[in-house]
Coordinates of C-alpha atoms in Angstrom, one line a residue:
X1 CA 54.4 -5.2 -19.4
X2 CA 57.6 -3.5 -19.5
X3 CA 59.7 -1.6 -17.2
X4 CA 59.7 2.1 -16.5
X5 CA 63.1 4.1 -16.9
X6 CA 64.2 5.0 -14.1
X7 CA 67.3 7.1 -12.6
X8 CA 69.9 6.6 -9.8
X9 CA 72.5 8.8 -7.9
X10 CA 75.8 7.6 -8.8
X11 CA 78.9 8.1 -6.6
X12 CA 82.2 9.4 -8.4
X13 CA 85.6 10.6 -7.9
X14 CA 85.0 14.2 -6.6
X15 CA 81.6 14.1 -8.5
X16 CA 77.7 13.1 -8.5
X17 CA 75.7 11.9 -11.3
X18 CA 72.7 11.0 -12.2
X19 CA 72.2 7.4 -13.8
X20 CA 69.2 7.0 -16.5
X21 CA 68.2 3.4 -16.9
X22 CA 66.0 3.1 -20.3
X23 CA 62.4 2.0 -20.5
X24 CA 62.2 -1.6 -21.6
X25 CA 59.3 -2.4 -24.2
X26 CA 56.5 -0.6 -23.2
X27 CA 57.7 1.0 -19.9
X28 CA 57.0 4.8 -19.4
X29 CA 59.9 7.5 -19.7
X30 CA 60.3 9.4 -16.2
X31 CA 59.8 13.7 -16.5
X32 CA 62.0 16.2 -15.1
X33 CA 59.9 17.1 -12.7
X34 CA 59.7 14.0 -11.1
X35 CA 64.2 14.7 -10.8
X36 CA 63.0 17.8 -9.3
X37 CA 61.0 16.4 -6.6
X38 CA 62.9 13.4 -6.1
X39 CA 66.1 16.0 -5.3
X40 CA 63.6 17.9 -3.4
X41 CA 62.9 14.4 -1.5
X42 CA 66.2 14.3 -0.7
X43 CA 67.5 18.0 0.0
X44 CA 70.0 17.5 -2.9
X45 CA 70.5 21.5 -3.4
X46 CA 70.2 23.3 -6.6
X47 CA 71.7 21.7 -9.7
X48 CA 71.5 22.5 -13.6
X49 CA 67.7 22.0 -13.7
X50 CA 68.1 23.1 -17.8
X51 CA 71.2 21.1 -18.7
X52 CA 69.3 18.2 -17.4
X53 CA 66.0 18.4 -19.1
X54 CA 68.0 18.8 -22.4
X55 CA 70.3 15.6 -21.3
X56 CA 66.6 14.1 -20.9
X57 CA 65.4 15.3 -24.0
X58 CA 68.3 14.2 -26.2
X59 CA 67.6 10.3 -24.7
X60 CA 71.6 10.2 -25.0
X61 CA 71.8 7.9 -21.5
X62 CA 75.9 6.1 -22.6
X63 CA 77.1 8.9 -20.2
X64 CA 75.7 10.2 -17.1
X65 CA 75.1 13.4 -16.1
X66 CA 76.9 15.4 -13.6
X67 CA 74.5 16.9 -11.1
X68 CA 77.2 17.6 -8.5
X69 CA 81.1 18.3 -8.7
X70 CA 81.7 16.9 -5.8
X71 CA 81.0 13.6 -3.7
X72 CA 78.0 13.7 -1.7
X73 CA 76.9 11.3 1.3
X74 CA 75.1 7.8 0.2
X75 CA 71.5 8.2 -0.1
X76 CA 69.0 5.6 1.1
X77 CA 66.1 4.4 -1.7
X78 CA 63.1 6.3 -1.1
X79 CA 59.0 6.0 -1.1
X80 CA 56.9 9.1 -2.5
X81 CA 53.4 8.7 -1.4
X82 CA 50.3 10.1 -2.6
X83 CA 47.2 9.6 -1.0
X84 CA 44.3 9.5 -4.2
X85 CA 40.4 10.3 -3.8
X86 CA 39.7 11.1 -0.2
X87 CA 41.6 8.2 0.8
X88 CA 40.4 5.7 -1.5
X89 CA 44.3 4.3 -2.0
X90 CA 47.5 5.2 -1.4
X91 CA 50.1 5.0 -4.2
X92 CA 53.8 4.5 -3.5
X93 CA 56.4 5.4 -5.9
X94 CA 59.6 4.0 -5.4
X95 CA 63.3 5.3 -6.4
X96 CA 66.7 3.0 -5.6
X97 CA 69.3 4.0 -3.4
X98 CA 72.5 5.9 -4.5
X99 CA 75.2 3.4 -5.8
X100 CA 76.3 3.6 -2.0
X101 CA 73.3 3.7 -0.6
X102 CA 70.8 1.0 1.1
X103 CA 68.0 -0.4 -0.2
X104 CA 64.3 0.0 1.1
X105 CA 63.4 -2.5 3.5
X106 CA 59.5 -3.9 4.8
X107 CA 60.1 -2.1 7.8
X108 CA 61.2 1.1 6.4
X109 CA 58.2 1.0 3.5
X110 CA 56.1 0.2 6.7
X111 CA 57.2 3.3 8.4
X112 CA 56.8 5.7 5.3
X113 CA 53.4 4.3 5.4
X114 CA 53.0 5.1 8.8
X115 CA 54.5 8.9 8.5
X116 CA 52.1 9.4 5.4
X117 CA 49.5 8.6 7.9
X118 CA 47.9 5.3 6.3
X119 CA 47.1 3.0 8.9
X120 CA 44.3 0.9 7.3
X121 CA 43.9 -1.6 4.0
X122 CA 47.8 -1.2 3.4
X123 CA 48.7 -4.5 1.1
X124 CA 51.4 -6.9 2.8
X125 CA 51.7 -8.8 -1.1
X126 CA 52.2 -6.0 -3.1
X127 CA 55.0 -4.5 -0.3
X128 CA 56.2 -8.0 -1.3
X129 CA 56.1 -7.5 -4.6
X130 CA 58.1 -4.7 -4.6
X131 CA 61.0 -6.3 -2.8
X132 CA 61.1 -9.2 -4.4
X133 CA 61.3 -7.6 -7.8
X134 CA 62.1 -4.1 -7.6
X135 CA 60.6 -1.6 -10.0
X136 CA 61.4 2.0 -9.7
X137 CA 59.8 5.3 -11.0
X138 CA 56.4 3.0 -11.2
X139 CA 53.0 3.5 -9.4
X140 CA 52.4 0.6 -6.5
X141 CA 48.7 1.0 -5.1
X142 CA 50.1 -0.4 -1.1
X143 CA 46.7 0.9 0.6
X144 CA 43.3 0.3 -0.2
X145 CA 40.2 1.6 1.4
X146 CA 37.5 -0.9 2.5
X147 CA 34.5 0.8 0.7
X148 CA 31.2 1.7 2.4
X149 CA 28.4 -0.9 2.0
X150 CA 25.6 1.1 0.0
X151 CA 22.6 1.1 1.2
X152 CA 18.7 1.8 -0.8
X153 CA 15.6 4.0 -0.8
X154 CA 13.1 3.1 1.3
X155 CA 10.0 1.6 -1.4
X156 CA 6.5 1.6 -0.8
X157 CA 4.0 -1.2 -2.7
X158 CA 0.5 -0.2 -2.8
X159 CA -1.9 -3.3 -3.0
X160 CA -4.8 -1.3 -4.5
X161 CA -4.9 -0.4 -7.7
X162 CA -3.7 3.7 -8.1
X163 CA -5.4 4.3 -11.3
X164 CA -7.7 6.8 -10.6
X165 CA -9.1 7.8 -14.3
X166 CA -12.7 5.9 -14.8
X167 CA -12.6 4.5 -18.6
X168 CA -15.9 2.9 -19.8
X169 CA -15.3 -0.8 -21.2
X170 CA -16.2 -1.5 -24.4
X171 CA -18.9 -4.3 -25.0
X172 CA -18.2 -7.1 -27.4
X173 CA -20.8 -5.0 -29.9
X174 CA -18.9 -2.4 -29.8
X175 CA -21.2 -0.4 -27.9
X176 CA -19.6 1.2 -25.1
X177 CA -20.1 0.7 -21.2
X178 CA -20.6 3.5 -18.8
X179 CA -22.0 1.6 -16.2
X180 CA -18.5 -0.4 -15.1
X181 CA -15.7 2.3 -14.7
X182 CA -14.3 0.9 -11.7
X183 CA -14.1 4.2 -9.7
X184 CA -14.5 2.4 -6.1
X185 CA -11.4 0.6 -4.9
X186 CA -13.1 -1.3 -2.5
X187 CA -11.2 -3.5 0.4
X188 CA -12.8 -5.8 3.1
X189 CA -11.8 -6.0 7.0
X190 CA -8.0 -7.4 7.6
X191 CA -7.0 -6.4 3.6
X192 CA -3.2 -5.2 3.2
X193 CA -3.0 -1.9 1.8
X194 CA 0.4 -1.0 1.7
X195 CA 3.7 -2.7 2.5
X196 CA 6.6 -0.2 3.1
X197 CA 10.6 -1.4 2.7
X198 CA 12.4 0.6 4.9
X199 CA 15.6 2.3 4.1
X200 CA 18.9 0.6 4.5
X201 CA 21.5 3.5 5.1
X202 CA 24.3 1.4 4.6
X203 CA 27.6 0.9 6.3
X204 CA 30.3 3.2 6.6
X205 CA 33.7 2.2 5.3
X206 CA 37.0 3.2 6.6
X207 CA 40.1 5.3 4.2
X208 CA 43.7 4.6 4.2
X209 CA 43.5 6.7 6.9
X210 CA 41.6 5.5 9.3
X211 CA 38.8 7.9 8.5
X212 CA 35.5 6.6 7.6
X213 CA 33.9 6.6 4.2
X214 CA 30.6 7.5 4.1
X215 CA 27.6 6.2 2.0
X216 CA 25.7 7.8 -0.1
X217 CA 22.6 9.1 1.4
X218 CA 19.5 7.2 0.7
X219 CA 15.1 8.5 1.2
X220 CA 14.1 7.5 4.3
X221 CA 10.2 7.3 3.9
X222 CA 7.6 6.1 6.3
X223 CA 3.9 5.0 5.6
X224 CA 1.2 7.8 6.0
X225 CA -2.5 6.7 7.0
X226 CA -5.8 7.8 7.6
X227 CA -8.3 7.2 9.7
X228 CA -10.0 3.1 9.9
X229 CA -6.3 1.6 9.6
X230 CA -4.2 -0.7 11.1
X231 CA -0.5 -0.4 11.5
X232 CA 1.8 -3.4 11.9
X233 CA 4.1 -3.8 15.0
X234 CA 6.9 -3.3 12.7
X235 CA 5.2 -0.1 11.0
X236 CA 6.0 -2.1 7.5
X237 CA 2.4 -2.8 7.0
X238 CA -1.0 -1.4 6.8
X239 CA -3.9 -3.0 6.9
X240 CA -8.0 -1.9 6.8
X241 CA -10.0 -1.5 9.7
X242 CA -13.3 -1.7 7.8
X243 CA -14.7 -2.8 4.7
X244 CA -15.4 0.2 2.6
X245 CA -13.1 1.9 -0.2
X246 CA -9.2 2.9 -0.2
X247 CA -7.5 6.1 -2.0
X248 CA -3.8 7.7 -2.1
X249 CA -4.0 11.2 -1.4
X250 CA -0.3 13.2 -1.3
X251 CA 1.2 9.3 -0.8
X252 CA -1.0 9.1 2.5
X253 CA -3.8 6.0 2.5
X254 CA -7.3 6.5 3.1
X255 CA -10.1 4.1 4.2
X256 CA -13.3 5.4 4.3
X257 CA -16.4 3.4 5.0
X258 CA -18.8 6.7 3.5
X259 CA -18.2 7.0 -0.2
X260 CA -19.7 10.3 -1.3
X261 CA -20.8 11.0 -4.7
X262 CA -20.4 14.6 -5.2
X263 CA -23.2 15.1 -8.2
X264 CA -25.6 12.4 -9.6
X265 CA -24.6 8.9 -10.7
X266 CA -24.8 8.7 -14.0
X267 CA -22.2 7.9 -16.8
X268 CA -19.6 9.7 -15.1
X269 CA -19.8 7.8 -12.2
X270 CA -20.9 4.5 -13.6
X271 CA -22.6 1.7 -11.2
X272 CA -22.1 2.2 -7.9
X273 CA -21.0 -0.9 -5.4
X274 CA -19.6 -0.3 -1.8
X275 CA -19.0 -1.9 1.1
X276 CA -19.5 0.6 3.2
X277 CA -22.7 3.8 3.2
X278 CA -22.9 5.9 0.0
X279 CA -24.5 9.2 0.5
X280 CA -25.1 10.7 -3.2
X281 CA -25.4 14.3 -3.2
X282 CA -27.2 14.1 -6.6
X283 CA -29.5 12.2 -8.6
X284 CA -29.4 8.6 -9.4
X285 CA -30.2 8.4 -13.5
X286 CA -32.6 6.1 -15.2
X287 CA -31.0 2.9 -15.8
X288 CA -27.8 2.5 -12.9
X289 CA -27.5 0.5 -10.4
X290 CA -26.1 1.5 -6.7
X291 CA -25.3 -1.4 -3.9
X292 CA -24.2 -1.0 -0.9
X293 CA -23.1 -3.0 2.2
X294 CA -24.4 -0.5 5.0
X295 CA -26.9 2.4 4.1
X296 CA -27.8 4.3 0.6
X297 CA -28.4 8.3 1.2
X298 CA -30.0 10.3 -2.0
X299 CA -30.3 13.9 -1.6
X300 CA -32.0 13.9 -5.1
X301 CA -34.3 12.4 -7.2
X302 CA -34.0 8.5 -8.1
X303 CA -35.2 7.8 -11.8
X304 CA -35.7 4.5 -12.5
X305 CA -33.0 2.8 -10.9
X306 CA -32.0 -0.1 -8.7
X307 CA -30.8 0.7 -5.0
X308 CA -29.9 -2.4 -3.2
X309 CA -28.5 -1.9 0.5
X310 CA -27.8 -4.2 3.2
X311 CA -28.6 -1.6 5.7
X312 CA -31.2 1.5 5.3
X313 CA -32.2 3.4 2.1
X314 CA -33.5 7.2 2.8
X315 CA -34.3 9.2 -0.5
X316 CA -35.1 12.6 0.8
X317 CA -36.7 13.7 -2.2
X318 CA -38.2 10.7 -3.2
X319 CA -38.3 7.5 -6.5
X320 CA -40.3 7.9 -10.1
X321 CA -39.0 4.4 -11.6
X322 CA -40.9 4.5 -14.6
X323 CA -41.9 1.2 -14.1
X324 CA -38.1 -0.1 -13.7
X325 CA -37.3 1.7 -11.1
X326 CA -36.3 -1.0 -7.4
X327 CA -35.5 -0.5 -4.0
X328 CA -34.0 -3.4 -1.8
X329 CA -32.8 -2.7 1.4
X330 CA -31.7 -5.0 4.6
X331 CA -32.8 -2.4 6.9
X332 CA -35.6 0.6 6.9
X333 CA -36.9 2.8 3.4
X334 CA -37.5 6.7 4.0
X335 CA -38.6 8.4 1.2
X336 CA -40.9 11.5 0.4
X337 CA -42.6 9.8 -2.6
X338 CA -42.0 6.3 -4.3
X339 CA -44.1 5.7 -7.5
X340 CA -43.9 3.5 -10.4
X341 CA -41.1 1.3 -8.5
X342 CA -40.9 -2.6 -6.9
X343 CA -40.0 -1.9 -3.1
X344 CA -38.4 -4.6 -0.3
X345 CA -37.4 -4.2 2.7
X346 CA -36.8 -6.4 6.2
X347 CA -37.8 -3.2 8.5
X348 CA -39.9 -0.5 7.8
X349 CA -41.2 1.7 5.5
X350 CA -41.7 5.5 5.8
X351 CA -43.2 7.5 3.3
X352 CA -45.5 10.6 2.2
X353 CA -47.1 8.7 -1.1
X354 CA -47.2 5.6 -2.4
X355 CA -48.1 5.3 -5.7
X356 CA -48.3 2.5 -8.6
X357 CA -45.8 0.7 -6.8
X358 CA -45.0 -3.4 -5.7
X359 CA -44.6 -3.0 -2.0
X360 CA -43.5 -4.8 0.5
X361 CA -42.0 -4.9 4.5
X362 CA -41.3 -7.2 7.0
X363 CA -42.2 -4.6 9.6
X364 CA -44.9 -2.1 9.4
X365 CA -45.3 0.5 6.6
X366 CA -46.2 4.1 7.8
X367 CA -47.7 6.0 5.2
X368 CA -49.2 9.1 6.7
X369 CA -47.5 13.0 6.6
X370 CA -49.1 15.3 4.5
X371 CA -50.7 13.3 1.6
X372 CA -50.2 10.0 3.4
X373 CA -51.5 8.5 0.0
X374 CA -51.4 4.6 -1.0
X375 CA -53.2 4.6 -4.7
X376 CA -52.8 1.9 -7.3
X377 CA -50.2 -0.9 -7.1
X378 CA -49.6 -3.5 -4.4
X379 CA -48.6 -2.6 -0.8
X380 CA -47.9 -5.5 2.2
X381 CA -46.3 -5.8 5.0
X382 CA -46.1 -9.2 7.9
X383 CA -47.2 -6.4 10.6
X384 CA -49.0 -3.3 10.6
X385 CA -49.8 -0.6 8.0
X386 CA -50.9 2.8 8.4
X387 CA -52.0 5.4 6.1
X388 CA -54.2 8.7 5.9
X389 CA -55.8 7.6 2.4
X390 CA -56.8 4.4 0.8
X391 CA -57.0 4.8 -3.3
X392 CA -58.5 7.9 -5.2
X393 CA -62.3 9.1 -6.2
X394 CA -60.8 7.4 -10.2
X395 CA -61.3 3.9 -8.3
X396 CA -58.1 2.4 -9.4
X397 CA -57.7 -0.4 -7.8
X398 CA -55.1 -1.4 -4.8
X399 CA -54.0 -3.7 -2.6
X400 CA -53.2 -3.4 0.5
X401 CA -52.1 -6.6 2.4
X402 CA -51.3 -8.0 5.9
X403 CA -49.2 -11.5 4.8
X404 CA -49.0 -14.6 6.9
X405 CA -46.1 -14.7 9.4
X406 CA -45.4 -18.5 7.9
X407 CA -42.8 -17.7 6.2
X408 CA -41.2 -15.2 8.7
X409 CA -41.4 -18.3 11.2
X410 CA -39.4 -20.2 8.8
X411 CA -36.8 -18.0 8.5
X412 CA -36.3 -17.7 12.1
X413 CA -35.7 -21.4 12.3
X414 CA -33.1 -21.2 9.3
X415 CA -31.5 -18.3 11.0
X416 CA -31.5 -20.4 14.5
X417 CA -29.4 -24.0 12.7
X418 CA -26.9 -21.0 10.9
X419 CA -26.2 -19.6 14.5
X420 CA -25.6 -22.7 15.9
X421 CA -23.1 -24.1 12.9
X422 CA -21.3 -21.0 12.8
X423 CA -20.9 -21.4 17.1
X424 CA -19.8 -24.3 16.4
X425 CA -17.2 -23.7 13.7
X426 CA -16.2 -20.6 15.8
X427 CA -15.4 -23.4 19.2
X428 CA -13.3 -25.8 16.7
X429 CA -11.3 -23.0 15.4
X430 CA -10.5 -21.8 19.1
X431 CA -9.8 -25.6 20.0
X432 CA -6.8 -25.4 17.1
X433 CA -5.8 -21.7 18.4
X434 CA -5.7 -23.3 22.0
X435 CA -3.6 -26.4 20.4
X436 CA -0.9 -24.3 18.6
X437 CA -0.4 -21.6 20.9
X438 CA 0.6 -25.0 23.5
X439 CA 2.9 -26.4 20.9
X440 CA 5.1 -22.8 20.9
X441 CA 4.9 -22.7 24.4
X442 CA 6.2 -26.0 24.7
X443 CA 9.0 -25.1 22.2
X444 CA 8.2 -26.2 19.1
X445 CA 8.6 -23.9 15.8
X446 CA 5.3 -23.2 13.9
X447 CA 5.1 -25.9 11.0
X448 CA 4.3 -23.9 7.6
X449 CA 0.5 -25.5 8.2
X450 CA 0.4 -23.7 11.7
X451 CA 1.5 -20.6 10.3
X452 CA -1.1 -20.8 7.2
X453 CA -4.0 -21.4 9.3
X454 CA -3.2 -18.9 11.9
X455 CA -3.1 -16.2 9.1
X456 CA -6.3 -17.8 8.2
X457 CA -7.6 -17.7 11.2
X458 CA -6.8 -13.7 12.5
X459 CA -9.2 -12.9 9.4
X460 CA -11.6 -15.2 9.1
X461 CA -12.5 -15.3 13.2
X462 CA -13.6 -11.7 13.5
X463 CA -15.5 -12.2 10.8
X464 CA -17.6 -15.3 11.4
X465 CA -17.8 -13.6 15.2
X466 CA -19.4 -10.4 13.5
X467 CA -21.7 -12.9 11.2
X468 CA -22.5 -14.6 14.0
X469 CA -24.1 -11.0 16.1
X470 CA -25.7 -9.8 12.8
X471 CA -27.6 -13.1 12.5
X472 CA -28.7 -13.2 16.1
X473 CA -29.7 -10.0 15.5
X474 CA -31.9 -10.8 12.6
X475 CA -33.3 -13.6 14.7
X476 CA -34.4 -11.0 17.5
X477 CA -35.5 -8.9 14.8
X478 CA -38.0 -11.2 13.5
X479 CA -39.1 -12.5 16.7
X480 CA -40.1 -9.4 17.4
X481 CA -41.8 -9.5 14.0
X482 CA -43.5 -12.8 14.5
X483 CA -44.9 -11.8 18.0
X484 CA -46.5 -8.1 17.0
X485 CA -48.2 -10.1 14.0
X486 CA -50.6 -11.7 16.7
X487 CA -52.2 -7.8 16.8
X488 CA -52.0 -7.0 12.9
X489 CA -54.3 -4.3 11.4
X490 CA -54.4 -1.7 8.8
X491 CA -55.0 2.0 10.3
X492 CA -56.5 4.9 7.8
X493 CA -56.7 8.2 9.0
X494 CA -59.1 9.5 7.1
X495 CA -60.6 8.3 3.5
X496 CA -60.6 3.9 1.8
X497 CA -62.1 4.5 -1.5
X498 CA -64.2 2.0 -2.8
X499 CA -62.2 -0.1 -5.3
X500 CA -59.3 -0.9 -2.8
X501 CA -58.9 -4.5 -1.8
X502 CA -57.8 -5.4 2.0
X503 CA -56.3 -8.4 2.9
X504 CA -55.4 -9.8 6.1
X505 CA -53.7 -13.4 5.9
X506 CA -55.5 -15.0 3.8
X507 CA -58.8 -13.1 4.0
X508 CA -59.7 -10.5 1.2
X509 CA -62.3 -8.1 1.7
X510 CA -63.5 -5.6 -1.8
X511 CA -64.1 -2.3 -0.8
X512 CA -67.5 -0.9 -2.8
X513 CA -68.6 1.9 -0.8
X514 CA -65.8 4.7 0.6
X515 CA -65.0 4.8 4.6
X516 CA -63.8 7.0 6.9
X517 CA -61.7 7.1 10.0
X518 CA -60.9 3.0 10.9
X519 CA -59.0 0.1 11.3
X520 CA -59.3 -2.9 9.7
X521 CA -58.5 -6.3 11.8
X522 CA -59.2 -10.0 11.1
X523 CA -62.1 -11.8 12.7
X524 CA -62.1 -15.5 12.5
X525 CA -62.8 -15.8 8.4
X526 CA -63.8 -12.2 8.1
X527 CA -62.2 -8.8 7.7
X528 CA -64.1 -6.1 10.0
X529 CA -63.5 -2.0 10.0
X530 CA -63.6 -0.6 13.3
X531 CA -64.2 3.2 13.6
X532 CA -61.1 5.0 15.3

């Protein structure tokens, strides 16, 4: 890289003049208005501002030209500073003493610096530089700012899918599927929803100046929540409160253990399965299939479906499964009607008519209201069953059956060992809980083990607890079962039509001729009606 031209004072007899040293290869040629403000710099006066620019012009530099015709005093070299982008640098340009003049020295550079106001990020080696190997009429960056430390948005990862637009799949026939559309995002007790990364607004840096350079401004976002959610400590985290289903509405999570379907479920919906209750406001078409983990509400008509729930079913308007039509339910069945349709159930059953249908209930079946009708089909239950009338005047034939409590008894047993295992897995896991909570008392870091199985642990504990009360429930449940089967019987209010079959246990009896108002109980091999 070459040198810049550059120009000097010169002292002569009775005269001042200005020097021009060339440009060598590549160097830059100086302007006249940098003259200008260098005289400026130095309060020279006026001088020919026009014969100079056209001495400049003419690049003529044998001779030099007379600024002054007269001798003026030396003139020390000099430092113009200019201070670039808010501070960012300072850039010194240096010009060389008159020919009687001094040169710049560290400590008069430093002092310039220190007029021009730059106190921070000036650069020792390049001030070294400089007087080392002079170079005049050139640009010397001597300050540099220490830039700000950026910073980032804050980001938020959802760990449920977002994609709210059902699309039916495509069977390998080509045929297409509008029974899995994958509407529900379900999530179980303990799941991570979201995990937010909070903003880093940086650090300020700090100008030639002194002054402090800001950084740019980042979002600053926090995590928005419903109901039936957890927030971590840290409020990085959320996490679900109940098993159920999860949505983003306007960026803020929802967990809702109620999934409401607004109209029926059919091919816009798709199958339904949910952790949680699902009240459907509609229909449920011919041919779908709704689960759920706590309780199934239809305010309309189900065709023939399949409702399975692990707590209560309640149709309020009542089933016609055309012969495929299936209720299963942990819990209790209400329903206005149920025809056509295989029912189960471990409570009890409620209903206005029963007709056609595959019945059967741990606990006792109450068929009575209005009609109070159980014609055709197969009805049981382990306890009692009541109704107001016992088959039609067309003699089609029921069944209408007390069963053995055998079975129930063995179910309570299984339940019992399953308590006692899972007590017994909870006591070991506390033993471990007990052990590593010591060893951080004590001191000691958690190995990466430790740390797994107490992750482990804070989900899978609450869970085998809650297993545990919903299987001691059970157990009382069919204790209670077991005991009222001692006093079994089936109560009709008003008409058995001959061609209904009772049976009590093991005992059948055929009924040929119709009776009114009775109960039917089991004594010793036979089946006897008592009037009520």
């Amino acid at each position: 890289m070459g040198k810049n031209a550059y120009f000097q004072i010169v002292h002569k007899t009775n005269k001042t003049a200005l020097k021009v040293f060339p440009a060598s290869k590549d160097g830059e040629m100086f302007s006249i208005d940098e003259v200008i403000k260098y005289m400026e710099l130095i309060n020279f006066g006026d001088f020919d501002v026009m014969g100079l620019n056209a001495y400049l012009t003419k690049e003529d530099f044998r001779t030099e030209f007379v600024v002054l015709n007269k001798d003026m005093l030396p003139e020390d070299g000099r430092c113009a500073i200019h201070i670039e982008n808010q501070g960012e640098r300072a850039v010194a340009r240096f010009y060389p003493p008159s020919s009687k003049g001094k040169k710049m020295t560290r400590d008069d550079i430093l002092s310039d610096l220190n007029l021009a106001g730059i106190v921070h990020g000036i650069r020792q080696d390049i001030i070294d530089q400089f007087l080392k190997n002079p170079e005049y009429c050139r640009d010397y960056v001597v300050a540099v700012a220490t830039p700000p430390v950026q910073g980032h948005d804050a980001t938020i990862e959802y760990h449920f899918d977002l994609n709210t637009t059902a699309r039916p799949k495509l069977k390998e026939d080509g045929s297409v599927d509008f029974h899995q559309l994958g509407n529900i995002k379900p999530v179980e007790v303990g799941d991570k929803l979201a995990t937010l990364t909070p903003a880093d607004r940086g650090k300020a840096g700090i100008n030639v100046v002194g002054a402090a350079l800001p950084p740019n401004k980042v979002t600053v976002r926090v995590l928005r929540f419903g109901r039936n959610i957890t927030l971590s400590e840290d409020k990085c985290e959320l996490y679900s409160q109940v098993a159920g289903h999860v949505t983003l509405v306007d960026d803020m999570v929802m967990v809702s253990n109620v999934y409401e379907v607004p109209a029926n479920v059919d091919a816009s919906t798709g199958d339904i399965e949910y952790n949680g209750t699902v009240n459907i406001v509609g229909n449920v078409n011919t041919g779908y299939v709704v689960k759920a983990e706590n309780d199934i509400i239809v305010n309309g008509v189900v065709e023939g479906a399949t409702l399975i729930a692990g707590g209560n079913i309640v149709l309020k308007r009542g089933m016609q499964g055309m012969s495929r039509g299936k209720l299963d339910a942990v819990g209790n069945i209400t329903a206005k009607f149920i025809e056509n349709s295989t029912v189960r159930c471990n409570g009890t059953l409620m209903c206005d008519a029963v007709l056609h249908s595959d019945v059967e209930a741990k606990d006792k079946i109450s068929i009575l209201g209005r009609k109070g009708l159980i014609n055709g089909g197969h009805v049981k239950s382990y306890t009692n069953i009541a109704a107001t009338q016992l088959g039609s005047m067309m003699g089609i034939q029921t069944i209408v059956e007390i069963m053995s409590d055998i079975e129930l008894v063995k179910m309570h047993m299984d339940l019992g060992e399953k308590v006692k295992q899972s007590i017994e897995a909870l006591e070991q896991m506390d033993m471990v809980l007990i052990s590593i909570k010591r060893s951080i008392k004590s001191g000691n870091e958690l190995t990466r083990q430790q740390e797994r199985y107490l992750k482990m642990a804070a989900v899978s504990k609450p869970k085998l607890t809650q297993d545990i009360r919903e299987m001691e429930a059970q157990r009382e449940f069919l204790q209670k079962v077991i005991d009222s089967a001692k006093h079994v019987g089936i109560r009709v209010e008003n008409t058995v039509n001959a061609g209904v079959k009772i049976v009590i246990k093991d005992v059948s009896r055929n009924i040929n001729d119709n009776i009114s108002r009775c109960k039917f109980i089991r004594e010793g091999a036979d089946i006897k009606s008592v009037s009520i």
